[in-house]
Amino acid sequence: MQKGDREFKNRGRSMFRFVKLNRVRAVWAAAALTLALALAACNQVAPIGGTTEYTRVHWTGAVSDSSARVVARLRDSYRSLQLEYAATEDFSSGAQVLEASKLVASPNGYLAHFQLVKLRSATKYWYRFRIGDSIDTASVSSFTTFPSDGSASDFSFVFGSCQRTGSNGEVYNNMLRHDPLFMMVTGDFHYSNISANNVERFYSAWQSGLLSPRLSSFYAQVPIVYMWDDHDFGPNDSDSTSPARAAALTAYRDMVPHYPLASDSRLSPVQQAFSVGRVRVILLDLRSARSPYRSRGDDKTMLGVFQKQWLFDEIERAASTHDLIVWVSSVPWIDDRYTSDGWTYYRRERRELTEFVVKHNLQNRMCMLCGDAHMLAIDDGSHSFNSDAEGPGFPVMHAAALDRGGSVKGGPYSHGRKAGAGQFGRMDVTYSATTLDVSWRGYNLKDEVVMSYDFSVERRFPVNGKK
Ligand SMILES: [Fe+2]
């Protein structure tokens, strides 16, 4: 064999080996990819909810011990949609069929409200959509009514803020495993930063979140309690001067299944309160009535006159009827630095609230849940009066970011702070003979506890004859 021929043959052999090797690699790579996709599919909760035969999206909220509200965005031609519900998963006994209690016209799909009433407390219900005899079997969703008002029944829920528009956050799979009574979103359900006074833009932003596989599956099984912050109320750092204010307030009333609002006026803030057993939860709307943080003067407000009076009345009433008050601030409360979101620019108002708490001696019967900062943080009350009053104050917990990058704000926090994505909080309420006990846990994306804090409140009010 000539030297050239030998070289040619050797080159041929090595080429063959090269191709063969790459084929083997390709087969292994394909197998690995198939396995990875299969594992990812296993890891993902089967998508239910979301788009079904008659609806684009739907969610459940305003749950109480005897009622709930479902809001569905319809495919255009299904205005005669009905909701069927029952306390059995197969709808075999006692099923009821409801017509929509309210329909909101919209060019991209009507919004239908279904008000479920006279439900049994602490009972799991299933519902599905239908038109006459045609049942949308893919739409089956569920929720559990709250323990009866005044009862000393244990419960737990999850909470957090800040997720990308259209998020399919893995954190939702983790939260579902905790089997929460409800999910409390404490702001920034999306980051659409809408500055156009257009309700459709708000509907679409919520819809894009509810359409993702993990969120649609989650919200088909867990009701929402939802208050906005800046990015889902308007542009970054938005306040009452947002050009989208009217659209935001209108769209919230149209599409979010919320608790009764303090005012029928469509342009009033959307603060609200609800009860779970002996706990009163107060959600503050800190965006739609807020003065710009850059405005001059010392009389800046986050709440506005109307909401502030409502808050004082609500706290006073709750203090005489409930053991614990949970108030929700979508922005950091503990902060002595001037940041565009937090309370420091509004410290005169914060001091007024703090003095109200002190005057009524409620610091041992209140706690606060906060959003905005993309972190977990807990303060046992050591710092929650800021420089506004002598401490200790009430415990404060932050939980975020559900599905955004991490960042920290405010403090100091007695139990530290941890920036991160895929984080959420869990609050458990249990009762002993003499105390209401709260357990706070902050979880990371691996569903590991990153920080925790437990505290107890003395049970003070016999309600429904129980002590
Ligand atoms: Fe955020």
XYZ file of C-alpha atoms in Angstrom, residues 56-367:
312
model
C -60.276 31.266 29.180
C -59.334 31.466 32.865
C -61.088 31.379 36.220
C -60.186 31.817 39.874
C -61.868 31.524 43.268
C -61.772 34.071 46.067
C -63.740 35.934 48.749
C -64.067 32.646 50.614
C -65.724 32.850 54.022
C -67.308 30.316 56.364
C -70.430 30.245 54.202
C -69.668 31.744 50.786
C -67.200 32.080 47.907
C -66.967 33.863 44.585
C -65.732 32.505 41.264
C -64.808 34.862 38.422
C -64.372 33.376 34.940
C -63.279 34.982 31.711
C -65.477 33.481 29.055
C -64.864 32.502 25.507
C -66.933 35.069 23.693
C -70.089 33.214 22.842
C -70.808 31.578 26.192
C -72.724 34.215 28.069
C -75.241 31.617 29.239
C -72.535 29.799 31.199
C -73.610 28.151 34.445
C -71.616 26.956 37.424
C -72.444 23.660 39.096
C -71.119 22.970 42.587
C -71.316 20.192 45.150
C -69.635 18.933 48.299
C -68.803 15.667 46.529
C -66.089 15.315 43.904
C -68.322 13.383 41.514
C -71.209 15.881 41.868
C -73.425 12.912 42.673
C -75.439 14.410 45.486
C -76.817 17.817 46.319
C -75.321 19.542 43.273
C -76.548 23.086 42.691
C -76.499 25.020 39.433
C -75.930 28.779 39.437
C -76.380 31.487 36.823
C -73.857 34.327 36.789
C -74.694 37.034 39.317
C -72.845 39.634 37.265
C -71.562 39.840 33.689
C -68.977 42.396 32.575
C -68.840 42.997 28.837
C -65.419 42.955 27.248
C -64.376 42.629 23.603
C -61.919 39.837 24.423
C -64.258 37.743 26.554
C -67.005 38.501 29.069
C -66.264 38.280 32.774
C -68.801 36.226 34.719
C -69.158 36.335 38.507
C -70.697 33.427 40.380
C -71.616 34.001 44.024
C -71.837 30.774 46.024
C -73.797 31.238 49.262
C -75.241 29.217 52.141
C -72.257 26.856 52.079
C -71.276 24.695 55.043
C -68.207 25.843 56.992
C -64.896 23.931 56.824
C -66.174 21.911 53.875
C -64.485 21.106 50.587
C -66.521 22.021 47.509
C -65.980 21.185 43.843
C -67.361 23.167 40.932
C -67.404 22.979 37.136
C -68.891 24.964 34.292
C -71.759 23.864 32.138
C -74.251 25.137 29.599
C -77.498 23.241 29.933
C -76.640 19.544 29.760
C -73.216 20.138 28.261
C -70.665 19.809 31.078
C -67.128 21.150 30.805
C -65.369 18.286 32.621
C -61.914 19.873 32.290
C -62.994 22.848 34.377
C -63.404 20.992 37.706
C -61.966 23.144 40.509
C -62.181 23.123 44.272
C -61.868 25.149 47.455
C -62.562 24.658 51.154
C -64.767 27.035 53.108
C -63.282 28.628 56.226
C -63.976 27.452 59.755
C -67.029 29.188 61.180
C -66.505 32.761 62.367
C -65.532 32.794 66.021
C -64.532 29.135 66.175
C -61.120 28.127 67.498
C -60.178 25.979 64.479
C -56.627 25.476 63.255
C -55.730 26.559 59.723
C -52.757 27.465 57.558
C -52.162 29.486 54.437
C -49.276 30.513 52.184
C -48.319 33.996 51.036
C -45.861 35.929 48.929
C -45.429 38.700 46.386
C -43.647 39.485 43.141
C -43.883 37.240 40.100
C -43.119 37.859 36.442
C -45.995 38.577 34.071
C -47.179 35.203 32.790
C -45.124 33.445 35.479
C -45.115 29.654 35.547
C -43.161 29.708 38.805
C -42.025 26.362 40.200
C -42.792 27.778 43.645
C -46.473 27.146 42.922
C -45.828 23.374 42.875
C -44.112 23.701 46.250
C -46.903 25.779 47.769
C -49.537 23.313 46.554
C -47.855 20.541 48.537
C -48.562 22.535 51.711
C -52.317 22.178 51.086
C -53.054 25.795 52.103
C -56.530 27.059 52.916
C -55.760 30.033 50.642
C -52.940 31.833 48.875
C -52.396 35.460 49.815
C -50.674 37.519 47.122
C -49.293 40.627 48.818
C -48.542 42.554 45.618
C -46.990 42.404 42.152
C -49.025 39.515 40.729
C -47.438 40.709 37.483
C -44.925 43.288 36.292
C -46.864 44.767 33.386
C -46.370 48.333 34.727
C -49.491 49.509 32.925
C -49.647 53.262 32.370
C -52.499 53.274 29.825
C -55.985 53.855 31.230
C -57.236 50.639 29.640
C -59.077 47.930 31.583
C -58.314 45.320 28.908
C -54.615 45.627 29.667
C -55.277 44.731 33.312
C -57.564 41.805 32.431
C -54.893 40.460 30.059
C -52.068 40.781 32.584
C -53.967 38.736 35.203
C -55.094 36.315 32.528
C -51.553 35.656 31.296
C -50.587 34.548 34.820
C -53.636 32.354 35.280
C -53.011 30.641 31.928
C -49.614 29.182 32.843
C -49.699 25.442 33.704
C -48.536 25.691 37.306
C -50.611 28.721 38.257
C -53.770 27.463 36.561
C -53.422 24.130 38.313
C -52.739 25.840 41.640
C -55.594 28.317 41.449
C -58.002 25.567 40.390
C -57.348 24.062 43.832
C -56.555 27.023 46.088
C -58.543 30.275 46.450
C -56.745 33.606 46.215
C -56.626 36.596 48.546
C -55.047 39.367 46.522
C -53.864 42.931 47.059
C -51.775 44.746 44.516
C -48.580 46.778 44.785
C -47.014 49.205 42.302
C -46.240 46.956 39.298
C -49.741 45.487 39.072
C -51.515 48.742 39.971
C -49.624 50.962 37.520
C -46.041 51.786 36.576
C -43.053 51.275 38.897
C -43.515 53.283 42.146
C -47.071 54.142 41.095
C -49.447 56.141 43.295
C -52.787 57.958 43.077
C -51.486 60.065 40.177
C -51.061 56.985 37.947
C -52.668 57.606 34.543
C -54.028 54.045 34.760
C -55.668 54.540 38.191
C -59.299 54.474 37.026
C -58.723 51.439 34.812
C -56.883 49.592 37.581
C -59.649 50.178 40.146
C -62.367 49.261 37.649
C -60.532 46.159 36.412
C -59.913 44.953 39.982
C -63.637 45.128 40.741
C -64.431 43.430 37.427
C -62.011 40.512 37.518
C -60.542 39.874 40.973
C -62.678 37.694 43.288
C -62.377 40.050 46.277
C -64.024 40.509 49.671
C -66.668 43.240 50.104
C -65.164 46.672 49.578
C -65.666 49.631 51.876
C -67.215 51.807 49.191
C -69.480 51.201 46.191
C -67.749 53.992 44.308
C -65.813 52.423 41.446
C -62.896 54.783 42.033
C -62.412 54.152 45.757
C -59.427 52.204 47.096
C -59.900 48.431 47.302
C -58.881 47.771 50.923
C -60.810 44.899 52.486
C -60.990 42.642 55.532
C -62.127 39.102 56.278
C -62.257 36.594 59.117
C -60.934 33.071 59.548
C -62.252 31.755 62.857
C -60.890 34.150 65.480
C -58.411 35.879 63.187
C -59.191 39.125 61.343
C -57.119 39.866 58.235
C -56.908 43.439 56.953
C -55.599 44.098 53.428
C -54.500 47.681 52.828
C -54.507 49.299 49.392
C -51.272 51.312 49.584
C -51.207 52.482 45.965
C -54.488 53.917 44.724
C -54.780 56.650 47.402
C -51.064 57.287 47.917
C -49.527 60.723 47.469
C -46.344 60.807 45.368
C -43.327 60.176 47.581
C -41.604 63.139 45.960
C -44.391 65.561 46.864
C -43.481 68.315 49.296
C -44.752 68.655 52.815
C -45.108 66.426 55.809
C -48.670 65.315 55.205
C -48.018 62.626 52.605
C -50.371 59.668 52.853
C -50.379 56.066 51.706
C -53.924 55.414 52.868
C -55.872 58.576 52.141
C -58.424 59.999 54.578
C -61.204 57.521 53.769
C -59.077 54.367 54.052
C -57.360 55.553 57.224
C -60.672 56.090 59.025
C -61.867 52.713 57.718
C -58.684 51.131 59.105
C -59.093 52.653 62.566
C -62.752 51.555 62.683
C -61.870 48.089 61.414
C -59.089 47.569 63.979
C -61.248 48.773 66.858
C -64.092 46.488 65.841
C -61.770 43.521 65.255
C -60.095 44.062 68.635
C -63.427 43.500 70.339
C -64.412 40.441 68.297
C -61.187 38.607 67.340
C -58.101 37.237 69.091
C -55.559 38.227 66.435
C -55.400 40.939 63.770
C -53.180 40.342 60.732
C -52.579 43.471 58.738
C -51.056 43.345 55.302
C -48.731 46.025 53.940
C -47.630 45.524 50.329
C -44.472 47.559 51.094
C -41.791 47.359 53.831
C -42.935 48.754 57.192
C -39.634 48.534 59.042
C -37.393 51.034 57.310
C -35.784 54.245 58.394
C -34.185 54.961 55.040
C -35.968 56.936 52.367
C -36.920 54.460 49.645
C -39.549 55.157 47.006
C -41.753 52.219 48.057
C -41.522 52.078 51.857
C -43.162 53.979 54.704
C -40.323 56.370 55.549
C -41.538 59.172 53.282
C -44.918 58.681 54.969
C -43.550 58.452 58.488
C -46.032 60.923 59.944
C -48.835 58.611 58.910
C -46.884 55.558 60.087
C -46.412 57.225 63.480
C -50.155 57.922 63.644
C -50.877 54.205 63.033
C -48.247 53.149 65.567
C -49.673 55.487 68.210
C -53.133 54.049 67.555
C -51.793 50.541 68.156
C -50.063 51.652 71.371
C -53.100 53.583 72.599
C -55.283 50.481 72.251
C -52.512 48.219 73.565
C -52.757 45.976 70.519
C -49.076 45.266 69.831
C -49.429 41.824 71.411
C -52.527 41.008 69.403
C -51.403 42.087 65.953
C -48.892 40.993 63.358
